[in-house]
Amino acid sequence: MGHKVVVFDISVVRALWETRVKKHKAWQKKEAERLEKSALEKIKEEWNFVAECRRKGIPQAQYCKNGFIDTSVRLLEKIERNSLSRPSLLAKDKGKQSNPFVFELSGEHWKELPDSLKEQTHLKEWHICNTLIQIIPTYIELFQAMRILDLPKNQISCLPAEIGRLKNLKELNVSFNHLKSIPPELGDCENLERLDCSGNLELMELPFELSNLKQVTFVDISANKFSSVPICVLRMSNLQWLDISNNNLNDLPQDIDRLEELQSFLLYKNKLTYLPYCMLNLKKLTLLVVSGDHLVELPTALCDSSTPLKFISLMDNPIDKAQGQDGDEIMESEQERQHFDKEFMKAYIEDLKERESVPSYTTKVSFSLQL
């Protein structure tokens, strides 16, 4: 007996598969739109971008604006175009900076600043990162035109008192170094607008003399060992952004409402059990990030969806420190973990800021953050 052959109307089969293909394409389109709006895709894009910039030795200051990764400038493509159009630039101008007022240095082969730097007192910006440099020389006082000192992720253990003589200094970034103190003379830099001391791990206080910094709008002292908000910070009357996350805070001062211009306040990864009612007096506050694990009391108005404030409560699951490592290895891995933590939160907060309206589920957000 031969094989049975079942014959269908080919038009019926074709219609069936066309319907299935159409549904599958519609699902793919919907999924693509979902991923496009997802914060995870943005985080992935930013981390790939940062990794590529680091491989090519691009300073952080060129792709990081106001503390956030900026991928919109298409920096990598721009540099590649410049390298194609001017292939002999480095050969002709070897040892010279593309901008005569900007000094850039990176790479672990650098253990100290080049001797020639002392003669370039006209410089307005230093961008030094990912080196093994431990000391900033006292001759820095000669750079009276200095506007920006960008010194993240080095091995700097102290800052010279002479830094206080840089009267035109606008930005100081000494994040992810090994600082245990800040010189009180920094309070003489009365034009300072941005101060980033995050990720030093051992920093416990800021000198009272920094109270003189009335132009400061941005302070980041996260990932250190502060047990309270420094008094000098409470006296920075123009402060708009304060990140004191990942410290040892048990409470907030009752006069925290002195910071009348404060807009963003990051407090997560502390041991706060309550938030004082005086925080309701911070009328310009639009972003508040805390860890909800220990909170038992907070003003209900902070969670009111009718206000412009985005209140974010993170449920944190910290991992145990690695065992069997020496002190230097633990510190290095801790700094890397803190750096990843900060980049994650920056991407998440930036995603919130880009929303045209505040959906109800971002008024109060609780999720597990395990790094």
PDB file of N, CA and C in Angstrom, residues 134-233:
ATOM      1  N   GLN A 134      50.560  59.929  42.783  1.00  0.00           N
ATOM      2  CA  GLN A 134      50.142  60.001  44.179  1.00  0.00           C
ATOM      3  C   GLN A 134      50.161  61.418  44.731  1.00  0.00           C
ATOM      4  N   ILE A 135      50.952  62.285  44.128  1.00  0.00           N
ATOM      5  CA  ILE A 135      51.162  63.618  44.700  1.00  0.00           C
ATOM      6  C   ILE A 135      50.906  64.691  43.646  1.00  0.00           C
ATOM      7  N   ILE A 136      50.167  65.716  44.045  1.00  0.00           N
ATOM      8  CA  ILE A 136      50.018  66.923  43.234  1.00  0.00           C
ATOM      9  C   ILE A 136      51.042  67.927  43.760  1.00  0.00           C
ATOM     10  N   PRO A 137      51.965  68.366  42.942  1.00  0.00           N
ATOM     11  CA  PRO A 137      53.079  69.204  43.422  1.00  0.00           C
ATOM     12  C   PRO A 137      52.621  70.576  43.903  1.00  0.00           C
ATOM     13  N   THR A 138      53.411  71.153  44.792  1.00  0.00           N
ATOM     14  CA  THR A 138      53.079  72.468  45.357  1.00  0.00           C
ATOM     15  C   THR A 138      53.157  73.580  44.322  1.00  0.00           C
ATOM     16  N   TYR A 139      53.872  73.344  43.226  1.00  0.00           N
ATOM     17  CA  TYR A 139      53.973  74.413  42.216  1.00  0.00           C
ATOM     18  C   TYR A 139      52.653  74.640  41.487  1.00  0.00           C
ATOM     19  N   ILE A 140      51.619  73.935  41.882  1.00  0.00           N
ATOM     20  CA  ILE A 140      50.320  74.157  41.268  1.00  0.00           C
ATOM     21  C   ILE A 140      49.840  75.592  41.506  1.00  0.00           C
ATOM     22  N   GLU A 141      50.369  76.227  42.549  1.00  0.00           N
ATOM     23  CA  GLU A 141      49.969  77.601  42.840  1.00  0.00           C
ATOM     24  C   GLU A 141      50.376  78.567  41.733  1.00  0.00           C
ATOM     25  N   LEU A 142      51.288  78.161  40.864  1.00  0.00           N
ATOM     26  CA  LEU A 142      51.733  79.023  39.766  1.00  0.00           C
ATOM     27  C   LEU A 142      50.687  79.131  38.660  1.00  0.00           C
ATOM     28  N   PHE A 143      49.719  78.218  38.651  1.00  0.00           N
ATOM     29  CA  PHE A 143      48.737  78.165  37.563  1.00  0.00           C
ATOM     30  C   PHE A 143      47.519  79.034  37.921  1.00  0.00           C
ATOM     31  N   GLN A 144      47.732  80.342  37.876  1.00  0.00           N
ATOM     32  CA  GLN A 144      46.704  81.271  38.314  1.00  0.00           C
ATOM     33  C   GLN A 144      45.510  81.345  37.356  1.00  0.00           C
ATOM     34  N   ALA A 145      45.670  80.826  36.156  1.00  0.00           N
ATOM     35  CA  ALA A 145      44.554  80.831  35.200  1.00  0.00           C
ATOM     36  C   ALA A 145      43.712  79.555  35.302  1.00  0.00           C
ATOM     37  N   MET A 146      44.066  78.676  36.203  1.00  0.00           N
ATOM     38  CA  MET A 146      43.400  77.370  36.298  1.00  0.00           C
ATOM     39  C   MET A 146      41.909  77.514  36.566  1.00  0.00           C
ATOM     40  N   ARG A 147      41.104  76.830  35.722  1.00  0.00           N
ATOM     41  CA  ARG A 147      39.647  76.820  35.876  1.00  0.00           C
ATOM     42  C   ARG A 147      39.134  75.440  36.300  1.00  0.00           C
ATOM     43  N   ILE A 148      39.740  74.388  35.743  1.00  0.00           N
ATOM     44  CA  ILE A 148      39.244  73.033  35.978  1.00  0.00           C
ATOM     45  C   ILE A 148      40.394  72.118  36.380  1.00  0.00           C
ATOM     46  N   LEU A 149      40.237  71.448  37.523  1.00  0.00           N
ATOM     47  CA  LEU A 149      41.162  70.399  37.948  1.00  0.00           C
ATOM     48  C   LEU A 149      40.374  69.095  37.965  1.00  0.00           C
ATOM     49  N   ASP A 150      40.562  68.288  36.924  1.00  0.00           N
ATOM     50  CA  ASP A 150      39.826  67.037  36.764  1.00  0.00           C
ATOM     51  C   ASP A 150      40.801  65.892  37.003  1.00  0.00           C
ATOM     52  N   LEU A 151      40.768  65.308  38.215  1.00  0.00           N
ATOM     53  CA  LEU A 151      41.795  64.342  38.628  1.00  0.00           C
ATOM     54  C   LEU A 151      41.193  63.032  39.140  1.00  0.00           C
ATOM     55  N   PRO A 152      40.258  62.417  38.441  1.00  0.00           N
ATOM     56  CA  PRO A 152      39.625  61.209  38.962  1.00  0.00           C
ATOM     57  C   PRO A 152      40.447  59.944  38.734  1.00  0.00           C
ATOM     58  N   LYS A 153      40.245  58.960  39.593  1.00  0.00           N
ATOM     59  CA  LYS A 153      40.788  57.617  39.428  1.00  0.00           C
ATOM     60  C   LYS A 153      42.299  57.609  39.270  1.00  0.00           C
ATOM     61  N   ASN A 154      42.971  58.244  40.220  1.00  0.00           N
ATOM     62  CA  ASN A 154      44.421  58.177  40.317  1.00  0.00           C
ATOM     63  C   ASN A 154      44.769  57.551  41.666  1.00  0.00           C
ATOM     64  N   GLN A 155      45.951  57.824  42.169  1.00  0.00           N
ATOM     65  CA  GLN A 155      46.360  57.300  43.476  1.00  0.00           C
ATOM     66  C   GLN A 155      46.683  58.442  44.435  1.00  0.00           C
ATOM     67  N   ILE A 156      46.058  59.585  44.237  1.00  0.00           N
ATOM     68  CA  ILE A 156      46.375  60.781  45.016  1.00  0.00           C
ATOM     69  C   ILE A 156      45.979  60.585  46.475  1.00  0.00           C
ATOM     70  N   SER A 157      46.942  60.812  47.369  1.00  0.00           N
ATOM     71  CA  SER A 157      46.709  60.594  48.800  1.00  0.00           C
ATOM     72  C   SER A 157      46.508  61.897  49.569  1.00  0.00           C
ATOM     73  N   CYS A 158      46.908  63.016  49.000  1.00  0.00           N
ATOM     74  CA  CYS A 158      46.696  64.306  49.660  1.00  0.00           C
ATOM     75  C   CYS A 158      46.761  65.428  48.633  1.00  0.00           C
ATOM     76  N   LEU A 159      46.124  66.536  48.966  1.00  0.00           N
ATOM     77  CA  LEU A 159      46.173  67.727  48.118  1.00  0.00           C
ATOM     78  C   LEU A 159      47.015  68.790  48.806  1.00  0.00           C
ATOM     79  N   PRO A 160      47.828  69.531  48.073  1.00  0.00           N
ATOM     80  CA  PRO A 160      48.679  70.550  48.693  1.00  0.00           C
ATOM     81  C   PRO A 160      47.860  71.756  49.151  1.00  0.00           C
ATOM     82  N   ALA A 161      48.306  72.391  50.218  1.00  0.00           N
ATOM     83  CA  ALA A 161      47.625  73.590  50.709  1.00  0.00           C
ATOM     84  C   ALA A 161      47.635  74.702  49.664  1.00  0.00           C
ATOM     85  N   GLU A 162      48.617  74.653  48.773  1.00  0.00           N
ATOM     86  CA  GLU A 162      48.749  75.698  47.751  1.00  0.00           C
ATOM     87  C   GLU A 162      47.578  75.726  46.778  1.00  0.00           C
ATOM     88  N   ILE A 163      46.742  74.700  46.797  1.00  0.00           N
ATOM     89  CA  ILE A 163      45.592  74.679  45.902  1.00  0.00           C
ATOM     90  C   ILE A 163      44.651  75.846  46.212  1.00  0.00           C
ATOM     91  N   GLY A 164      44.725  76.339  47.447  1.00  0.00           N
ATOM     92  CA  GLY A 164      43.879  77.457  47.849  1.00  0.00           C
ATOM     93  C   GLY A 164      44.219  78.767  47.165  1.00  0.00           C
ATOM     94  N   ARG A 165      45.340  78.819  46.469  1.00  0.00           N
ATOM     95  CA  ARG A 165      45.739  80.055  45.783  1.00  0.00           C
ATOM     96  C   ARG A 165      45.223  80.119  44.346  1.00  0.00           C
ATOM     97  N   LEU A 166      44.465  79.101  43.952  1.00  0.00           N
ATOM     98  CA  LEU A 166      43.886  79.110  42.599  1.00  0.00           C
ATOM     99  C   LEU A 166      42.551  79.844  42.658  1.00  0.00           C
ATOM    100  N   LYS A 167      42.605  81.160  42.615  1.00  0.00           N
ATOM    101  CA  LYS A 167      41.434  81.999  42.822  1.00  0.00           C
ATOM    102  C   LYS A 167      40.396  81.873  41.718  1.00  0.00           C
ATOM    103  N   ASN A 168      40.785  81.386  40.551  1.00  0.00           N
ATOM    104  CA  ASN A 168      39.854  81.272  39.433  1.00  0.00           C
ATOM    105  C   ASN A 168      39.313  79.851  39.238  1.00  0.00           C
ATOM    106  N   LEU A 169      39.640  78.970  40.166  1.00  0.00           N
ATOM    107  CA  LEU A 169      39.225  77.578  40.026  1.00  0.00           C
ATOM    108  C   LEU A 169      37.705  77.448  40.115  1.00  0.00           C
ATOM    109  N   LYS A 170      37.116  76.772  39.114  1.00  0.00           N
ATOM    110  CA  LYS A 170      35.663  76.588  39.041  1.00  0.00           C
ATOM    111  C   LYS A 170      35.257  75.154  39.399  1.00  0.00           C
ATOM    112  N   GLU A 171      36.066  74.163  38.996  1.00  0.00           N
ATOM    113  CA  GLU A 171      35.697  72.769  39.192  1.00  0.00           C
ATOM    114  C   GLU A 171      36.876  71.972  39.750  1.00  0.00           C
ATOM    115  N   LEU A 172      36.591  71.172  40.758  1.00  0.00           N
ATOM    116  CA  LEU A 172      37.601  70.276  41.324  1.00  0.00           C
ATOM    117  C   LEU A 172      37.008  68.882  41.429  1.00  0.00           C
ATOM    118  N   ASN A 173      37.601  67.941  40.714  1.00  0.00           N
ATOM    119  CA  ASN A 173      37.168  66.552  40.745  1.00  0.00           C
ATOM    120  C   ASN A 173      38.334  65.687  41.194  1.00  0.00           C
ATOM    121  N   VAL A 174      38.252  65.192  42.421  1.00  0.00           N
ATOM    122  CA  VAL A 174      39.292  64.301  42.957  1.00  0.00           C
ATOM    123  C   VAL A 174      38.654  62.974  43.368  1.00  0.00           C
ATOM    124  N   SER A 175      37.661  62.543  42.611  1.00  0.00           N
ATOM    125  CA  SER A 175      36.937  61.322  42.940  1.00  0.00           C
ATOM    126  C   SER A 175      37.784  60.080  42.709  1.00  0.00           C
ATOM    127  N   PHE A 176      37.502  59.049  43.499  1.00  0.00           N
ATOM    128  CA  PHE A 176      38.127  57.733  43.366  1.00  0.00           C
ATOM    129  C   PHE A 176      39.655  57.817  43.409  1.00  0.00           C
ATOM    130  N   ASN A 177      40.132  58.509  44.448  1.00  0.00           N
ATOM    131  CA  ASN A 177      41.546  58.522  44.773  1.00  0.00           C
ATOM    132  C   ASN A 177      41.699  57.900  46.162  1.00  0.00           C
ATOM    133  N   HIS A 178      42.701  58.327  46.921  1.00  0.00           N
ATOM    134  CA  HIS A 178      42.921  57.781  48.262  1.00  0.00           C
ATOM    135  C   HIS A 178      43.043  58.900  49.287  1.00  0.00           C
ATOM    136  N   LEU A 179      42.213  59.917  49.136  1.00  0.00           N
ATOM    137  CA  LEU A 179      42.254  61.062  50.036  1.00  0.00           C
ATOM    138  C   LEU A 179      41.617  60.721  51.377  1.00  0.00           C
ATOM    139  N   LYS A 180      42.237  61.187  52.458  1.00  0.00           N
ATOM    140  CA  LYS A 180      41.678  61.036  53.794  1.00  0.00           C
ATOM    141  C   LYS A 180      41.317  62.380  54.400  1.00  0.00           C
ATOM    142  N   SER A 181      41.701  63.454  53.713  1.00  0.00           N
ATOM    143  CA  SER A 181      41.370  64.796  54.193  1.00  0.00           C
ATOM    144  C   SER A 181      41.417  65.775  53.021  1.00  0.00           C
ATOM    145  N   ILE A 182      40.779  66.912  53.222  1.00  0.00           N
ATOM    146  CA  ILE A 182      40.775  67.997  52.239  1.00  0.00           C
ATOM    147  C   ILE A 182      41.416  69.206  52.908  1.00  0.00           C
ATOM    148  N   PRO A 183      42.355  69.878  52.267  1.00  0.00           N
ATOM    149  CA  PRO A 183      43.016  71.016  52.918  1.00  0.00           C
ATOM    150  C   PRO A 183      42.039  72.165  53.156  1.00  0.00           C
ATOM    151  N   PRO A 184      42.062  72.767  54.345  1.00  0.00           N
ATOM    152  CA  PRO A 184      41.165  73.895  54.631  1.00  0.00           C
ATOM    153  C   PRO A 184      41.381  75.080  53.697  1.00  0.00           C
ATOM    154  N   GLU A 185      42.588  75.156  53.126  1.00  0.00           N
ATOM    155  CA  GLU A 185      42.893  76.266  52.214  1.00  0.00           C
ATOM    156  C   GLU A 185      42.005  76.254  50.968  1.00  0.00           C
ATOM    157  N   LEU A 186      41.376  75.114  50.662  1.00  0.00           N
ATOM    158  CA  LEU A 186      40.475  75.067  49.513  1.00  0.00           C
ATOM    159  C   LEU A 186      39.327  76.072  49.674  1.00  0.00           C
ATOM    160  N   GLY A 187      39.039  76.422  50.911  1.00  0.00           N
ATOM    161  CA  GLY A 187      37.997  77.407  51.168  1.00  0.00           C
ATOM    162  C   GLY A 187      38.314  78.781  50.621  1.00  0.00           C
ATOM    163  N   ASP A 188      39.571  79.020  50.245  1.00  0.00           N
ATOM    164  CA  ASP A 188      39.956  80.301  49.647  1.00  0.00           C
ATOM    165  C   ASP A 188      39.621  80.379  48.162  1.00  0.00           C
ATOM    166  N   CYS A 189      39.227  79.252  47.579  1.00  0.00           N
ATOM    167  CA  CYS A 189      38.861  79.236  46.145  1.00  0.00           C
ATOM    168  C   CYS A 189      37.399  79.661  46.019  1.00  0.00           C
ATOM    169  N   GLU A 190      37.151  80.930  46.218  1.00  0.00           N
ATOM    170  CA  GLU A 190      35.792  81.436  46.369  1.00  0.00           C
ATOM    171  C   GLU A 190      34.959  81.354  45.098  1.00  0.00           C
ATOM    172  N   ASN A 191      35.573  81.092  43.966  1.00  0.00           N
ATOM    173  CA  ASN A 191      34.825  80.967  42.716  1.00  0.00           C
ATOM    174  C   ASN A 191      34.492  79.518  42.362  1.00  0.00           C
ATOM    175  N   LEU A 192      34.816  78.593  43.264  1.00  0.00           N
ATOM    176  CA  LEU A 192      34.555  77.181  42.998  1.00  0.00           C
ATOM    177  C   LEU A 192      33.048  76.936  42.877  1.00  0.00           C
ATOM    178  N   GLU A 193      32.672  76.161  41.848  1.00  0.00           N
ATOM    179  CA  GLU A 193      31.261  75.865  41.595  1.00  0.00           C
ATOM    180  C   GLU A 193      30.938  74.381  41.724  1.00  0.00           C
ATOM    181  N   ARG A 194      31.913  73.504  41.478  1.00  0.00           N
ATOM    182  CA  ARG A 194      31.678  72.064  41.536  1.00  0.00           C
ATOM    183  C   ARG A 194      32.791  71.389  42.347  1.00  0.00           C
ATOM    184  N   LEU A 195      32.379  70.515  43.276  1.00  0.00           N
ATOM    185  CA  LEU A 195      33.339  69.791  44.105  1.00  0.00           C
ATOM    186  C   LEU A 195      32.933  68.321  44.142  1.00  0.00           C
ATOM    187  N   ASP A 196      33.819  67.447  43.674  1.00  0.00           N
ATOM    188  CA  ASP A 196      33.556  66.006  43.655  1.00  0.00           C
ATOM    189  C   ASP A 196      34.678  65.290  44.388  1.00  0.00           C
ATOM    190  N   CYS A 197      34.360  64.771  45.568  1.00  0.00           N
ATOM    191  CA  CYS A 197      35.323  64.004  46.371  1.00  0.00           C
ATOM    192  C   CYS A 197      34.834  62.575  46.562  1.00  0.00           C
ATOM    193  N   SER A 198      33.983  62.087  45.700  1.00  0.00           N
ATOM    194  CA  SER A 198      33.359  60.780  45.874  1.00  0.00           C
ATOM    195  C   SER A 198      34.361  59.645  45.708  1.00  0.00           C
ATOM    196  N   GLY A 199      34.037  58.502  46.318  1.00  0.00           N
ATOM    197  CA  GLY A 199      34.791  57.281  46.082  1.00  0.00           C
ATOM    198  C   GLY A 199      36.167  57.215  46.689  1.00  0.00           C
ATOM    199  N   ASN A 200      36.481  58.089  47.632  1.00  0.00           N
ATOM    200  CA  ASN A 200      37.789  57.995  48.285  1.00  0.00           C
ATOM    201  C   ASN A 200      37.771  56.999  49.450  1.00  0.00           C
ATOM    202  N   LEU A 201      36.588  56.594  49.849  1.00  0.00           N
ATOM    203  CA  LEU A 201      36.350  55.525  50.825  1.00  0.00           C
ATOM    204  C   LEU A 201      36.696  55.892  52.263  1.00  0.00           C
ATOM    205  N   GLU A 202      37.759  56.652  52.491  1.00  0.00           N
ATOM    206  CA  GLU A 202      38.220  56.926  53.858  1.00  0.00           C
ATOM    207  C   GLU A 202      37.961  58.363  54.305  1.00  0.00           C
ATOM    208  N   LEU A 203      37.393  59.176  53.458  1.00  0.00           N
ATOM    209  CA  LEU A 203      37.159  60.583  53.800  1.00  0.00           C
ATOM    210  C   LEU A 203      36.033  60.680  54.825  1.00  0.00           C
ATOM    211  N   MET A 204      36.284  61.381  55.956  1.00  0.00           N
ATOM    212  CA  MET A 204      35.320  61.403  57.052  1.00  0.00           C
ATOM    213  C   MET A 204      34.760  62.789  57.335  1.00  0.00           C
ATOM    214  N   GLU A 205      35.423  63.838  56.867  1.00  0.00           N
ATOM    215  CA  GLU A 205      34.935  65.184  57.138  1.00  0.00           C
ATOM    216  C   GLU A 205      35.470  66.172  56.112  1.00  0.00           C
ATOM    217  N   LEU A 206      34.807  67.308  56.029  1.00  0.00           N
ATOM    218  CA  LEU A 206      35.272  68.428  55.217  1.00  0.00           C
ATOM    219  C   LEU A 206      35.579  69.589  56.160  1.00  0.00           C
ATOM    220  N   PRO A 207      36.631  70.343  55.911  1.00  0.00           N
ATOM    221  CA  PRO A 207      36.993  71.439  56.825  1.00  0.00           C
ATOM    222  C   PRO A 207      35.937  72.543  56.843  1.00  0.00           C
ATOM    223  N   PHE A 208      35.755  73.152  58.005  1.00  0.00           N
ATOM    224  CA  PHE A 208      34.757  74.215  58.163  1.00  0.00           C
ATOM    225  C   PHE A 208      35.026  75.377  57.213  1.00  0.00           C
ATOM    226  N   GLU A 209      36.293  75.578  56.867  1.00  0.00           N
ATOM    227  CA  GLU A 209      36.668  76.704  55.999  1.00  0.00           C
ATOM    228  C   GLU A 209      35.982  76.649  54.633  1.00  0.00           C
ATOM    229  N   LEU A 210      35.488  75.490  54.240  1.00  0.00           N
ATOM    230  CA  LEU A 210      34.795  75.393  52.954  1.00  0.00           C
ATOM    231  C   LEU A 210      33.439  76.104  52.991  1.00  0.00           C
ATOM    232  N   SER A 211      33.061  76.599  54.159  1.00  0.00           N
ATOM    233  CA  SER A 211      31.834  77.391  54.264  1.00  0.00           C
ATOM    234  C   SER A 211      31.908  78.653  53.422  1.00  0.00           C
ATOM    235  N   ASN A 212      33.119  79.071  53.083  1.00  0.00           N
ATOM    236  CA  ASN A 212      33.300  80.283  52.272  1.00  0.00           C
ATOM    237  C   ASN A 212      32.910  80.081  50.811  1.00  0.00           C
ATOM    238  N   LEU A 213      32.672  78.837  50.414  1.00  0.00           N
ATOM    239  CA  LEU A 213      32.413  78.541  48.996  1.00  0.00           C
ATOM    240  C   LEU A 213      30.939  78.779  48.677  1.00  0.00           C
ATOM    241  N   LYS A 214      30.582  80.035  48.517  1.00  0.00           N
ATOM    242  CA  LYS A 214      29.179  80.412  48.314  1.00  0.00           C
ATOM    243  C   LYS A 214      28.714  80.226  46.865  1.00  0.00           C
ATOM    244  N   GLN A 215      29.630  79.965  45.944  1.00  0.00           N
ATOM    245  CA  GLN A 215      29.251  79.785  44.537  1.00  0.00           C
ATOM    246  C   GLN A 215      29.035  78.322  44.177  1.00  0.00           C
ATOM    247  N   VAL A 216      29.318  77.413  45.089  1.00  0.00           N
ATOM    248  CA  VAL A 216      29.214  75.981  44.800  1.00  0.00           C
ATOM    249  C   VAL A 216      27.751  75.594  44.568  1.00  0.00           C
ATOM    250  N   THR A 217      27.504  74.888  43.445  1.00  0.00           N
ATOM    251  CA  THR A 217      26.162  74.384  43.131  1.00  0.00           C
ATOM    252  C   THR A 217      26.110  72.858  43.131  1.00  0.00           C
ATOM    253  N   PHE A 218      27.274  72.196  43.119  1.00  0.00           N
ATOM    254  CA  PHE A 218      27.342  70.738  43.003  1.00  0.00           C
ATOM    255  C   PHE A 218      28.363  70.201  43.993  1.00  0.00           C
ATOM    256  N   VAL A 219      27.936  69.290  44.864  1.00  0.00           N
ATOM    257  CA  VAL A 219      28.842  68.621  45.804  1.00  0.00           C
ATOM    258  C   VAL A 219      28.542  67.131  45.782  1.00  0.00           C
ATOM    259  N   ASP A 220      29.580  66.330  45.558  1.00  0.00           N
ATOM    260  CA  ASP A 220      29.449  64.866  45.597  1.00  0.00           C
ATOM    261  C   ASP A 220      30.496  64.323  46.562  1.00  0.00           C
ATOM    262  N   ILE A 221      30.039  63.831  47.694  1.00  0.00           N
ATOM    263  CA  ILE A 221      30.955  63.234  48.681  1.00  0.00           C
ATOM    264  C   ILE A 221      30.495  61.807  48.981  1.00  0.00           C
ATOM    265  N   SER A 222      29.897  61.167  48.003  1.00  0.00           N
ATOM    266  CA  SER A 222      29.399  59.802  48.182  1.00  0.00           C
ATOM    267  C   SER A 222      30.544  58.802  48.306  1.00  0.00           C
ATOM    268  N   ALA A 223      30.209  57.606  48.796  1.00  0.00           N
ATOM    269  CA  ALA A 223      31.159  56.502  48.928  1.00  0.00           C
ATOM    270  C   ALA A 223      32.369  56.896  49.772  1.00  0.00           C
ATOM    271  N   ASN A 224      32.083  57.428  50.966  1.00  0.00           N
ATOM    272  CA  ASN A 224      33.123  57.759  51.925  1.00  0.00           C
ATOM    273  C   ASN A 224      32.677  57.289  53.313  1.00  0.00           C
ATOM    274  N   LYS A 225      33.124  57.976  54.365  1.00  0.00           N
ATOM    275  CA  LYS A 225      32.764  57.572  55.724  1.00  0.00           C
ATOM    276  C   LYS A 225      32.206  58.734  56.539  1.00  0.00           C
ATOM    277  N   PHE A 226      31.406  59.564  55.917  1.00  0.00           N
ATOM    278  CA  PHE A 226      30.795  60.681  56.628  1.00  0.00           C
ATOM    279  C   PHE A 226      29.686  60.151  57.548  1.00  0.00           C
ATOM    280  N   SER A 227      29.705  60.599  58.795  1.00  0.00           N
ATOM    281  CA  SER A 227      28.665  60.204  59.742  1.00  0.00           C
ATOM    282  C   SER A 227      27.584  61.271  59.872  1.00  0.00           C
ATOM    283  N   SER A 228      27.818  62.425  59.269  1.00  0.00           N
ATOM    284  CA  SER A 228      26.832  63.503  59.289  1.00  0.00           C
ATOM    285  C   SER A 228      27.084  64.418  58.096  1.00  0.00           C
ATOM    286  N   VAL A 229      26.104  65.228  57.776  1.00  0.00           N
ATOM    287  CA  VAL A 229      26.277  66.206  56.703  1.00  0.00           C
ATOM    288  C   VAL A 229      27.238  67.278  57.202  1.00  0.00           C
ATOM    289  N   PRO A 230      28.348  67.528  56.516  1.00  0.00           N
ATOM    290  CA  PRO A 230      29.325  68.512  56.992  1.00  0.00           C
ATOM    291  C   PRO A 230      28.693  69.896  57.175  1.00  0.00           C
ATOM    292  N   ILE A 231      29.100  70.576  58.229  1.00  0.00           N
ATOM    293  CA  ILE A 231      28.564  71.913  58.522  1.00  0.00           C
ATOM    294  C   ILE A 231      28.824  72.861  57.370  1.00  0.00           C
ATOM    295  N   CYS A 232      29.996  72.745  56.759  1.00  0.00           N
ATOM    296  CA  CYS A 232      30.335  73.657  55.659  1.00  0.00           C
ATOM    297  C   CYS A 232      29.378  73.496  54.486  1.00  0.00           C
ATOM    298  N   VAL A 233      28.908  72.265  54.267  1.00  0.00           N
ATOM    299  CA  VAL A 233      27.968  72.025  53.170  1.00  0.00           C
ATOM    300  C   VAL A 233      26.647  72.737  53.444  1.00  0.00           C
TER     301      VAL A 233
END
